[in-house]
Amino acid sequence: MKTLSIRVLYFALIAVWLAQSACVEQEGVSSLTAAPPKSHYGGFSSHPDSLQIFYDYIHGQEMMKVEAGAALRQAVEAIPLDLGAPIDLAQEATLRDWLYEFLVVFSASGSDSLAAAFYLREGTYNPEGIEFLKEFLASKDAPIGDTPFALFAVGHRKVLDITKRDYFFENVSFFDSAFKVFEMQEAYDSYAFYLQTHGMIPKATLNFHPKLRGEVEEALQTGESLIFADVMFIVEEPAGVSPWPWQGRTPSFFRLVWDPDKAMWCHVEAYFSGGVPQDFLFNFI
């Protein structure tokens, strides 16, 4: 019964997302030759009269192609570091490595195997999610294999097929991007609340909450202090996949937490504007 409830909730969320996506894009980009973007991202309103400001902003960015190589690596290295809590050089390096790898994996430079390895880099926290993913893929007559690696490789290919694309990221902009590093104690302050109060995403948000978030909240409640990193960047989908004349762009927001035992940054929350399909498997890990 629990698995059935999860399945119903999952498909209900997908249906809501699809409806919102169509609404957002129809309201979308009526002017792609707007004035230069303002200097600091945020403060956008969800009021219909204000949406054009948001679309002018994200479609006014100078984008660079996402592909493995020195150009992308140098661009990631140039993103400012906003230190509200101390981290060492190794932690900074792995933070930048994470963003570089994430973009490459889900671009034309990636592959199903690279995607599976990226999803499983932290291990898995969600046995129920794994079982649901198996059932979902089996319902689509997709071969699920007998290992988590095979499962996520097939799952990655299936979500690409569903969204009718070969990969997710064609181009990226780091305008206004920064790695914001900070400490949190006692209670978890949701990234969703921050985005809502700062007007970061106007509407139709697509959310990913890996199960690790529950463990993070419990650790904070016991008095443990944790180091987090937030980052925003704008991605553009491949040419030719959008039903509209333009390539869709979406701000992308990630919150990571530092795991000293694994010596890596792990996913806690991720958000995208719902107008562009970004169907990742983070909720299953």
PDB file of C-alpha atoms in Angstrom:
ATOM      1  CA  MET A   1       0.000   0.000   0.000  1.00  0.00           C
ATOM      2  CA  LYS A   2       2.871   2.377   0.798  1.00  0.00           C
ATOM      3  CA  THR A   3       4.485   1.775  -2.592  1.00  0.00           C
ATOM      4  CA  LEU A   4       1.166   2.441  -4.309  1.00  0.00           C
ATOM      5  CA  SER A   5       0.809   5.730  -2.436  1.00  0.00           C
ATOM      6  CA  ILE A   6       4.286   6.797  -3.517  1.00  0.00           C
ATOM      7  CA  ARG A   7       3.450   5.881  -7.124  1.00  0.00           C
ATOM      8  CA  VAL A   8       0.211   7.890  -7.055  1.00  0.00           C
ATOM      9  CA  LEU A   9       2.000  10.891  -5.552  1.00  0.00           C
ATOM     10  CA  TYR A  10       4.788  10.668  -8.125  1.00  0.00           C
ATOM     11  CA  PHE A  11       2.464  10.671 -11.127  1.00  0.00           C
ATOM     12  CA  ALA A  12       0.326  13.398  -9.576  1.00  0.00           C
ATOM     13  CA  LEU A  13       3.398  15.608  -9.249  1.00  0.00           C
ATOM     14  CA  ILE A  14       4.384  14.876 -12.841  1.00  0.00           C
ATOM     15  CA  ALA A  15       0.905  15.855 -14.032  1.00  0.00           C
ATOM     16  CA  VAL A  16       1.031  19.126 -12.096  1.00  0.00           C
ATOM     17  CA  TRP A  17       4.503  19.863 -13.421  1.00  0.00           C
ATOM     18  CA  LEU A  18       3.463  19.289 -17.038  1.00  0.00           C
ATOM     19  CA  ALA A  19       0.480  21.577 -16.654  1.00  0.00           C
ATOM     20  CA  GLN A  20       2.590  24.283 -15.049  1.00  0.00           C
ATOM     21  CA  SER A  21       5.303  23.910 -17.658  1.00  0.00           C
ATOM     22  CA  ALA A  22       2.894  24.580 -20.490  1.00  0.00           C
ATOM     23  CA  CYS A  23       1.540  27.614 -18.671  1.00  0.00           C
ATOM     24  CA  VAL A  24       5.001  29.039 -17.991  1.00  0.00           C
ATOM     25  CA  GLU A  25       6.236  28.661 -21.542  1.00  0.00           C
ATOM     26  CA  GLN A  26       3.077  30.105 -23.030  1.00  0.00           C
ATOM     27  CA  GLU A  27       3.570  33.165 -20.854  1.00  0.00           C
ATOM     28  CA  GLY A  28       7.238  33.039 -21.791  1.00  0.00           C
ATOM     29  CA  VAL A  29       9.660  34.809 -23.950  1.00  0.00           C
ATOM     30  CA  SER A  30       8.042  37.559 -25.952  1.00  0.00           C
ATOM     31  CA  SER A  31      11.206  39.626 -26.038  1.00  0.00           C
ATOM     32  CA  LEU A  32      14.647  38.034 -26.293  1.00  0.00           C
ATOM     33  CA  THR A  33      16.356  41.324 -27.145  1.00  0.00           C
ATOM     34  CA  ALA A  34      15.728  43.044 -23.823  1.00  0.00           C
ATOM     35  CA  ALA A  35      17.967  45.462 -21.946  1.00  0.00           C
ATOM     36  CA  PRO A  36      21.129  44.038 -20.339  1.00  0.00           C
ATOM     37  CA  PRO A  37      20.383  41.950 -17.239  1.00  0.00           C
ATOM     38  CA  LYS A  38      20.607  43.523 -13.817  1.00  0.00           C
ATOM     39  CA  SER A  39      23.683  42.837 -11.751  1.00  0.00           C
ATOM     40  CA  HIS A  40      22.251  40.627  -8.996  1.00  0.00           C
ATOM     41  CA  TYR A  41      19.922  37.689  -9.464  1.00  0.00           C
ATOM     42  CA  GLY A  42      16.785  37.737  -7.344  1.00  0.00           C
ATOM     43  CA  GLY A  43      13.804  39.869  -6.466  1.00  0.00           C
ATOM     44  CA  PHE A  44      11.597  38.547  -9.274  1.00  0.00           C
ATOM     45  CA  SER A  45       7.867  38.573  -8.683  1.00  0.00           C
ATOM     46  CA  SER A  46       5.379  35.805  -9.526  1.00  0.00           C
ATOM     47  CA  HIS A  47       2.836  38.418 -10.617  1.00  0.00           C
ATOM     48  CA  PRO A  48       1.985  37.919 -14.326  1.00  0.00           C
ATOM     49  CA  ASP A  49       2.905  41.518 -15.118  1.00  0.00           C
ATOM     50  CA  SER A  50       6.417  40.910 -13.786  1.00  0.00           C
ATOM     51  CA  LEU A  51       7.198  37.631 -15.543  1.00  0.00           C
ATOM     52  CA  GLN A  52       8.627  39.341 -18.618  1.00  0.00           C
ATOM     53  CA  ILE A  53      11.387  40.854 -16.468  1.00  0.00           C
ATOM     54  CA  PHE A  54      12.350  37.359 -15.392  1.00  0.00           C
ATOM     55  CA  TYR A  55      12.349  35.976 -18.942  1.00  0.00           C
ATOM     56  CA  ASP A  56      14.293  38.986 -20.220  1.00  0.00           C
ATOM     57  CA  TYR A  57      16.879  38.294 -17.523  1.00  0.00           C
ATOM     58  CA  ILE A  58      17.486  34.614 -18.194  1.00  0.00           C
ATOM     59  CA  HIS A  59      17.339  34.990 -21.981  1.00  0.00           C
ATOM     60  CA  GLY A  60      19.651  37.977 -21.896  1.00  0.00           C
ATOM     61  CA  GLN A  61      22.589  35.913 -20.633  1.00  0.00           C
ATOM     62  CA  GLU A  62      25.715  35.196 -22.647  1.00  0.00           C
ATOM     63  CA  MET A  63      25.913  31.407 -22.706  1.00  0.00           C
ATOM     64  CA  MET A  64      28.827  29.029 -23.222  1.00  0.00           C
ATOM     65  CA  LYS A  65      28.658  25.503 -24.619  1.00  0.00           C
ATOM     66  CA  VAL A  66      28.684  22.685 -22.083  1.00  0.00           C
ATOM     67  CA  GLU A  67      31.327  20.178 -23.108  1.00  0.00           C
ATOM     68  CA  ALA A  68      34.181  18.460 -21.316  1.00  0.00           C
ATOM     69  CA  GLY A  69      37.399  20.431 -21.603  1.00  0.00           C
ATOM     70  CA  ALA A  70      39.519  23.333 -20.458  1.00  0.00           C
ATOM     71  CA  ALA A  71      37.042  26.103 -21.344  1.00  0.00           C
ATOM     72  CA  LEU A  72      34.286  24.789 -19.074  1.00  0.00           C
ATOM     73  CA  ARG A  73      36.772  23.931 -16.339  1.00  0.00           C
ATOM     74  CA  GLN A  74      38.196  27.464 -16.367  1.00  0.00           C
ATOM     75  CA  ALA A  75      34.706  28.983 -16.245  1.00  0.00           C
ATOM     76  CA  VAL A  76      33.814  26.896 -13.182  1.00  0.00           C
ATOM     77  CA  GLU A  77      37.118  27.821 -11.529  1.00  0.00           C
ATOM     78  CA  ALA A  78      36.273  31.513 -12.031  1.00  0.00           C
ATOM     79  CA  ILE A  79      32.978  31.362 -10.084  1.00  0.00           C
ATOM     80  CA  PRO A  80      33.378  33.454  -6.909  1.00  0.00           C
ATOM     81  CA  LEU A  81      33.451  31.818  -3.484  1.00  0.00           C
ATOM     82  CA  ASP A  82      31.265  33.520  -0.846  1.00  0.00           C
ATOM     83  CA  LEU A  83      32.582  32.241   2.466  1.00  0.00           C
ATOM     84  CA  GLY A  84      30.209  32.493   5.413  1.00  0.00           C
ATOM     85  CA  ALA A  85      32.002  29.507   6.962  1.00  0.00           C
ATOM     86  CA  PRO A  86      35.586  28.297   6.508  1.00  0.00           C
ATOM     87  CA  ILE A  87      36.476  25.461   4.129  1.00  0.00           C
ATOM     88  CA  ASP A  88      39.919  24.254   3.082  1.00  0.00           C
ATOM     89  CA  LEU A  89      41.364  24.136  -0.419  1.00  0.00           C
ATOM     90  CA  ALA A  90      40.453  20.472  -0.872  1.00  0.00           C
ATOM     91  CA  GLN A  91      36.806  21.179  -0.023  1.00  0.00           C
ATOM     92  CA  GLU A  92      36.749  24.080  -2.480  1.00  0.00           C
ATOM     93  CA  ALA A  93      38.319  21.927  -5.185  1.00  0.00           C
ATOM     94  CA  THR A  94      35.759  19.134  -4.750  1.00  0.00           C
ATOM     95  CA  LEU A  95      32.942  21.700  -4.815  1.00  0.00           C
ATOM     96  CA  ARG A  96      34.096  22.994  -8.186  1.00  0.00           C
ATOM     97  CA  ASP A  97      34.681  19.429  -9.381  1.00  0.00           C
ATOM     98  CA  TRP A  98      31.076  18.596  -8.501  1.00  0.00           C
ATOM     99  CA  LEU A  99      29.657  21.397 -10.677  1.00  0.00           C
ATOM    100  CA  TYR A 100      31.961  20.605 -13.601  1.00  0.00           C
ATOM    101  CA  GLU A 101      31.068  16.904 -13.463  1.00  0.00           C
ATOM    102  CA  PHE A 102      27.330  17.572 -13.102  1.00  0.00           C
ATOM    103  CA  LEU A 103      27.234  19.747 -16.206  1.00  0.00           C
ATOM    104  CA  VAL A 104      29.386  17.392 -18.282  1.00  0.00           C
ATOM    105  CA  VAL A 105      27.450  14.264 -17.285  1.00  0.00           C
ATOM    106  CA  PHE A 106      24.133  15.715 -18.462  1.00  0.00           C
ATOM    107  CA  SER A 107      25.477  17.288 -21.661  1.00  0.00           C
ATOM    108  CA  ALA A 108      26.437  15.842 -25.039  1.00  0.00           C
ATOM    109  CA  SER A 109      29.782  14.930 -23.423  1.00  0.00           C
ATOM    110  CA  GLY A 110      28.031  12.592 -21.000  1.00  0.00           C
ATOM    111  CA  SER A 111      26.655   9.071 -21.252  1.00  0.00           C
ATOM    112  CA  ASP A 112      24.297   6.720 -19.451  1.00  0.00           C
ATOM    113  CA  SER A 113      27.242   5.189 -17.597  1.00  0.00           C
ATOM    114  CA  LEU A 114      28.584   8.560 -16.468  1.00  0.00           C
ATOM    115  CA  ALA A 115      25.112   9.534 -15.301  1.00  0.00           C
ATOM    116  CA  ALA A 116      24.763   6.327 -13.261  1.00  0.00           C
ATOM    117  CA  ALA A 117      28.176   6.886 -11.670  1.00  0.00           C
ATOM    118  CA  PHE A 118      27.245  10.473 -10.802  1.00  0.00           C
ATOM    119  CA  TYR A 119      23.933   9.483  -9.227  1.00  0.00           C
ATOM    120  CA  LEU A 120      25.638   6.793  -7.131  1.00  0.00           C
ATOM    121  CA  ARG A 121      28.692   8.861  -6.118  1.00  0.00           C
ATOM    122  CA  GLU A 122      27.251   9.281  -2.591  1.00  0.00           C
ATOM    123  CA  GLY A 123      25.804   5.789  -2.273  1.00  0.00           C
ATOM    124  CA  THR A 124      22.056   5.346  -1.767  1.00  0.00           C
ATOM    125  CA  TYR A 125      19.825   6.418   1.132  1.00  0.00           C
ATOM    126  CA  ASN A 126      16.428   5.453  -0.224  1.00  0.00           C
ATOM    127  CA  PRO A 127      15.575   1.721  -0.559  1.00  0.00           C
ATOM    128  CA  GLU A 128      11.907   2.536  -1.193  1.00  0.00           C
ATOM    129  CA  GLY A 129      12.909   4.923  -3.973  1.00  0.00           C
ATOM    130  CA  ILE A 130      15.078   2.248  -5.569  1.00  0.00           C
ATOM    131  CA  GLU A 131      12.183  -0.213  -5.551  1.00  0.00           C
ATOM    132  CA  PHE A 132       9.826   2.349  -7.020  1.00  0.00           C
ATOM    133  CA  LEU A 133      12.319   3.130  -9.803  1.00  0.00           C
ATOM    134  CA  LYS A 134      12.530  -0.595 -10.577  1.00  0.00           C
ATOM    135  CA  GLU A 135       8.755  -0.863 -10.783  1.00  0.00           C
ATOM    136  CA  PHE A 136       8.467   2.245 -12.940  1.00  0.00           C
ATOM    137  CA  LEU A 137      11.068   1.016 -15.430  1.00  0.00           C
ATOM    138  CA  ALA A 138       9.539  -2.461 -15.507  1.00  0.00           C
ATOM    139  CA  SER A 139       6.177  -0.891 -16.363  1.00  0.00           C
ATOM    140  CA  LYS A 140       7.888   0.723 -19.370  1.00  0.00           C
ATOM    141  CA  ASP A 141       9.410  -2.620 -20.434  1.00  0.00           C
ATOM    142  CA  ALA A 142      12.884  -1.216 -19.773  1.00  0.00           C
ATOM    143  CA  PRO A 143      15.621  -3.685 -18.746  1.00  0.00           C
ATOM    144  CA  ILE A 144      16.418  -2.926 -15.114  1.00  0.00           C
ATOM    145  CA  GLY A 145      19.520  -5.079 -14.650  1.00  0.00           C
ATOM    146  CA  ASP A 146      20.617  -6.546 -11.339  1.00  0.00           C
ATOM    147  CA  THR A 147      22.784  -3.739  -9.917  1.00  0.00           C
ATOM    148  CA  PRO A 148      22.087  -0.127  -8.847  1.00  0.00           C
ATOM    149  CA  PHE A 149      24.523   1.020 -11.546  1.00  0.00           C
ATOM    150  CA  ALA A 150      22.554  -0.726 -14.285  1.00  0.00           C
ATOM    151  CA  LEU A 151      19.277   0.545 -12.826  1.00  0.00           C
ATOM    152  CA  PHE A 152      20.342   4.193 -12.892  1.00  0.00           C
ATOM    153  CA  ALA A 153      21.946   3.912 -16.321  1.00  0.00           C
ATOM    154  CA  VAL A 154      18.672   2.590 -17.751  1.00  0.00           C
ATOM    155  CA  GLY A 155      16.663   5.081 -15.697  1.00  0.00           C
ATOM    156  CA  HIS A 156      18.680   7.969 -17.079  1.00  0.00           C
ATOM    157  CA  ARG A 157      18.097   6.859 -20.646  1.00  0.00           C
ATOM    158  CA  LYS A 158      14.369   6.385 -19.999  1.00  0.00           C
ATOM    159  CA  VAL A 159      13.812   9.903 -18.607  1.00  0.00           C
ATOM    160  CA  LEU A 160      15.662  11.301 -21.627  1.00  0.00           C
ATOM    161  CA  ASP A 161      13.375   9.310 -23.905  1.00  0.00           C
ATOM    162  CA  ILE A 162      10.303  10.555 -22.025  1.00  0.00           C
ATOM    163  CA  THR A 163      11.409  14.179 -22.392  1.00  0.00           C
ATOM    164  CA  LYS A 164      12.366  13.538 -26.051  1.00  0.00           C
ATOM    165  CA  ARG A 165      16.004  14.569 -25.883  1.00  0.00           C
ATOM    166  CA  ASP A 166      19.442  12.988 -25.973  1.00  0.00           C
ATOM    167  CA  TYR A 167      20.834  15.083 -23.107  1.00  0.00           C
ATOM    168  CA  PHE A 168      19.739  17.986 -20.903  1.00  0.00           C
ATOM    169  CA  PHE A 169      22.346  20.773 -21.111  1.00  0.00           C
ATOM    170  CA  GLU A 170      23.483  22.493 -24.295  1.00  0.00           C
ATOM    171  CA  ASN A 171      24.736  25.779 -22.816  1.00  0.00           C
ATOM    172  CA  VAL A 172      25.302  27.377 -19.419  1.00  0.00           C
ATOM    173  CA  SER A 173      25.683  30.839 -17.920  1.00  0.00           C
ATOM    174  CA  PHE A 174      27.484  31.591 -14.659  1.00  0.00           C
ATOM    175  CA  PHE A 175      26.459  35.264 -14.630  1.00  0.00           C
ATOM    176  CA  ASP A 176      25.700  36.115 -10.973  1.00  0.00           C
ATOM    177  CA  SER A 177      26.755  32.609  -9.918  1.00  0.00           C
ATOM    178  CA  ALA A 178      28.621  32.142  -6.647  1.00  0.00           C
ATOM    179  CA  PHE A 179      29.381  29.270  -4.315  1.00  0.00           C
ATOM    180  CA  LYS A 180      27.760  30.445  -1.084  1.00  0.00           C
ATOM    181  CA  VAL A 181      29.272  28.465   1.809  1.00  0.00           C
ATOM    182  CA  PHE A 182      27.700  28.684   5.266  1.00  0.00           C
ATOM    183  CA  GLU A 183      27.173  26.830   8.528  1.00  0.00           C
ATOM    184  CA  MET A 184      23.857  25.675   9.964  1.00  0.00           C
ATOM    185  CA  GLN A 185      23.050  24.532  13.507  1.00  0.00           C
ATOM    186  CA  GLU A 186      20.031  23.321  15.502  1.00  0.00           C
ATOM    187  CA  ALA A 187      17.224  23.626  12.903  1.00  0.00           C
ATOM    188  CA  TYR A 188      17.262  23.191   9.134  1.00  0.00           C
ATOM    189  CA  ASP A 189      16.490  26.368   7.185  1.00  0.00           C
ATOM    190  CA  SER A 190      15.008  25.173   3.895  1.00  0.00           C
ATOM    191  CA  TYR A 191      16.455  26.398   0.629  1.00  0.00           C
ATOM    192  CA  ALA A 192      12.885  26.513  -0.683  1.00  0.00           C
ATOM    193  CA  PHE A 193      11.990  29.160   1.882  1.00  0.00           C
ATOM    194  CA  TYR A 194      15.021  31.238   0.919  1.00  0.00           C
ATOM    195  CA  LEU A 195      14.117  31.086  -2.762  1.00  0.00           C
ATOM    196  CA  GLN A 196      10.495  32.015  -2.087  1.00  0.00           C
ATOM    197  CA  THR A 197      11.334  34.973   0.150  1.00  0.00           C
ATOM    198  CA  HIS A 198      13.990  36.304  -2.223  1.00  0.00           C
ATOM    199  CA  GLY A 199      11.876  35.958  -5.357  1.00  0.00           C
ATOM    200  CA  MET A 200      14.404  33.681  -7.034  1.00  0.00           C
ATOM    201  CA  ILE A 201      11.999  31.510  -9.047  1.00  0.00           C
ATOM    202  CA  PRO A 202       8.744  33.192 -10.119  1.00  0.00           C
ATOM    203  CA  LYS A 203       6.554  30.077 -10.488  1.00  0.00           C
ATOM    204  CA  ALA A 204       6.220  26.434 -11.552  1.00  0.00           C
ATOM    205  CA  THR A 205       9.201  25.191  -9.573  1.00  0.00           C
ATOM    206  CA  LEU A 206      10.458  21.641 -10.139  1.00  0.00           C
ATOM    207  CA  ASN A 207      11.908  20.294  -6.872  1.00  0.00           C
ATOM    208  CA  PHE A 208      14.249  17.445  -5.948  1.00  0.00           C
ATOM    209  CA  HIS A 209      14.663  16.410  -2.312  1.00  0.00           C
ATOM    210  CA  PRO A 210      17.039  13.458  -1.878  1.00  0.00           C
ATOM    211  CA  LYS A 211      16.322  11.377   1.203  1.00  0.00           C
ATOM    212  CA  LEU A 212      19.613  12.556   2.718  1.00  0.00           C
ATOM    213  CA  ARG A 213      17.806  15.759   3.668  1.00  0.00           C
ATOM    214  CA  GLY A 214      15.978  13.882   6.430  1.00  0.00           C
ATOM    215  CA  GLU A 215      19.283  12.706   7.900  1.00  0.00           C
ATOM    216  CA  VAL A 216      20.640  16.249   7.683  1.00  0.00           C
ATOM    217  CA  GLU A 217      17.666  17.628   9.600  1.00  0.00           C
ATOM    218  CA  GLU A 218      18.030  14.956  12.288  1.00  0.00           C
ATOM    219  CA  ALA A 219      21.755  15.662  12.669  1.00  0.00           C
ATOM    220  CA  LEU A 220      21.109  19.375  13.160  1.00  0.00           C
ATOM    221  CA  GLN A 221      18.447  18.645  15.781  1.00  0.00           C
ATOM    222  CA  THR A 222      20.983  16.701  17.833  1.00  0.00           C
ATOM    223  CA  GLY A 223      23.237  19.770  17.968  1.00  0.00           C
ATOM    224  CA  GLU A 224      25.621  18.855  15.178  1.00  0.00           C
ATOM    225  CA  SER A 225      26.954  21.723  13.064  1.00  0.00           C
ATOM    226  CA  LEU A 226      27.053  21.193   9.284  1.00  0.00           C
ATOM    227  CA  ILE A 227      28.627  23.078   6.377  1.00  0.00           C
ATOM    228  CA  PHE A 228      26.460  23.763   3.312  1.00  0.00           C
ATOM    229  CA  ALA A 229      27.041  25.261  -0.120  1.00  0.00           C
ATOM    230  CA  ASP A 230      24.387  26.879  -2.341  1.00  0.00           C
ATOM    231  CA  VAL A 231      24.939  27.651  -6.022  1.00  0.00           C
ATOM    232  CA  MET A 232      22.805  29.020  -8.866  1.00  0.00           C
ATOM    233  CA  PHE A 233      23.515  28.822 -12.601  1.00  0.00           C
ATOM    234  CA  ILE A 234      21.399  29.030 -15.759  1.00  0.00           C
ATOM    235  CA  VAL A 235      21.224  26.146 -18.234  1.00  0.00           C
ATOM    236  CA  GLU A 236      19.827  25.996 -21.763  1.00  0.00           C
ATOM    237  CA  GLU A 237      18.273  22.916 -23.332  1.00  0.00           C
ATOM    238  CA  PRO A 238      19.478  21.474 -26.677  1.00  0.00           C
ATOM    239  CA  ALA A 239      18.336  23.055 -29.912  1.00  0.00           C
ATOM    240  CA  GLY A 240      15.378  21.467 -31.651  1.00  0.00           C
ATOM    241  CA  VAL A 241      13.693  19.877 -28.612  1.00  0.00           C
ATOM    242  CA  SER A 242      11.498  22.769 -27.530  1.00  0.00           C
ATOM    243  CA  PRO A 243       7.968  23.039 -28.950  1.00  0.00           C
ATOM    244  CA  TRP A 244       8.554  26.802 -29.074  1.00  0.00           C
ATOM    245  CA  PRO A 245      10.805  28.788 -31.444  1.00  0.00           C
ATOM    246  CA  TRP A 246      13.393  29.414 -28.716  1.00  0.00           C
ATOM    247  CA  GLN A 247      15.642  27.155 -26.644  1.00  0.00           C
ATOM    248  CA  GLY A 248      14.343  26.934 -23.101  1.00  0.00           C
ATOM    249  CA  ARG A 249      16.475  28.215 -20.248  1.00  0.00           C
ATOM    250  CA  THR A 250      16.059  27.670 -16.530  1.00  0.00           C
ATOM    251  CA  PRO A 251      17.838  28.866 -13.393  1.00  0.00           C
ATOM    252  CA  SER A 252      19.231  25.883 -11.508  1.00  0.00           C
ATOM    253  CA  PHE A 253      19.627  25.894  -7.727  1.00  0.00           C
ATOM    254  CA  PHE A 254      21.529  23.294  -5.721  1.00  0.00           C
ATOM    255  CA  ARG A 255      22.217  22.959  -2.004  1.00  0.00           C
ATOM    256  CA  LEU A 256      24.991  20.579  -0.998  1.00  0.00           C
ATOM    257  CA  VAL A 257      26.204  19.490   2.434  1.00  0.00           C
ATOM    258  CA  TRP A 258      29.776  18.527   3.306  1.00  0.00           C
ATOM    259  CA  ASP A 259      30.156  14.921   4.455  1.00  0.00           C
ATOM    260  CA  PRO A 260      33.516  14.674   6.286  1.00  0.00           C
ATOM    261  CA  ASP A 261      33.409  10.867   6.389  1.00  0.00           C
ATOM    262  CA  LYS A 262      33.049  10.571   2.601  1.00  0.00           C
ATOM    263  CA  ALA A 263      35.057  13.751   1.973  1.00  0.00           C
ATOM    264  CA  MET A 264      32.503  14.951  -0.578  1.00  0.00           C
ATOM    265  CA  TRP A 265      29.653  17.389  -1.123  1.00  0.00           C
ATOM    266  CA  CYS A 266      26.277  15.605  -1.115  1.00  0.00           C
ATOM    267  CA  HIS A 267      22.902  16.681  -2.521  1.00  0.00           C
ATOM    268  CA  VAL A 268      20.279  18.053  -0.135  1.00  0.00           C
ATOM    269  CA  GLU A 269      17.941  20.122  -2.338  1.00  0.00           C
ATOM    270  CA  ALA A 270      17.696  21.057  -6.033  1.00  0.00           C
ATOM    271  CA  TYR A 271      15.291  23.381  -7.840  1.00  0.00           C
ATOM    272  CA  PHE A 272      14.603  24.306 -11.449  1.00  0.00           C
ATOM    273  CA  SER A 273      12.066  26.617 -13.023  1.00  0.00           C
ATOM    274  CA  GLY A 274       9.391  24.258 -14.371  1.00  0.00           C
ATOM    275  CA  GLY A 275       9.182  25.698 -17.875  1.00  0.00           C
ATOM    276  CA  VAL A 276      11.986  23.456 -19.167  1.00  0.00           C
ATOM    277  CA  PRO A 277      11.900  19.662 -18.581  1.00  0.00           C
ATOM    278  CA  GLN A 278      14.656  18.618 -16.145  1.00  0.00           C
ATOM    279  CA  ASP A 279      13.701  15.112 -15.070  1.00  0.00           C
ATOM    280  CA  PHE A 280      16.565  13.838 -12.903  1.00  0.00           C
ATOM    281  CA  LEU A 281      16.665  10.815 -10.594  1.00  0.00           C
ATOM    282  CA  PHE A 282      17.822  12.556  -7.407  1.00  0.00           C
ATOM    283  CA  ASN A 283      14.667  11.654  -5.477  1.00  0.00           C
ATOM    284  CA  PHE A 284      15.465   7.938  -5.832  1.00  0.00           C
ATOM    285  CA  ILE A 285      18.957   7.928  -4.256  1.00  0.00           C
TER     286      ILE A 285
END
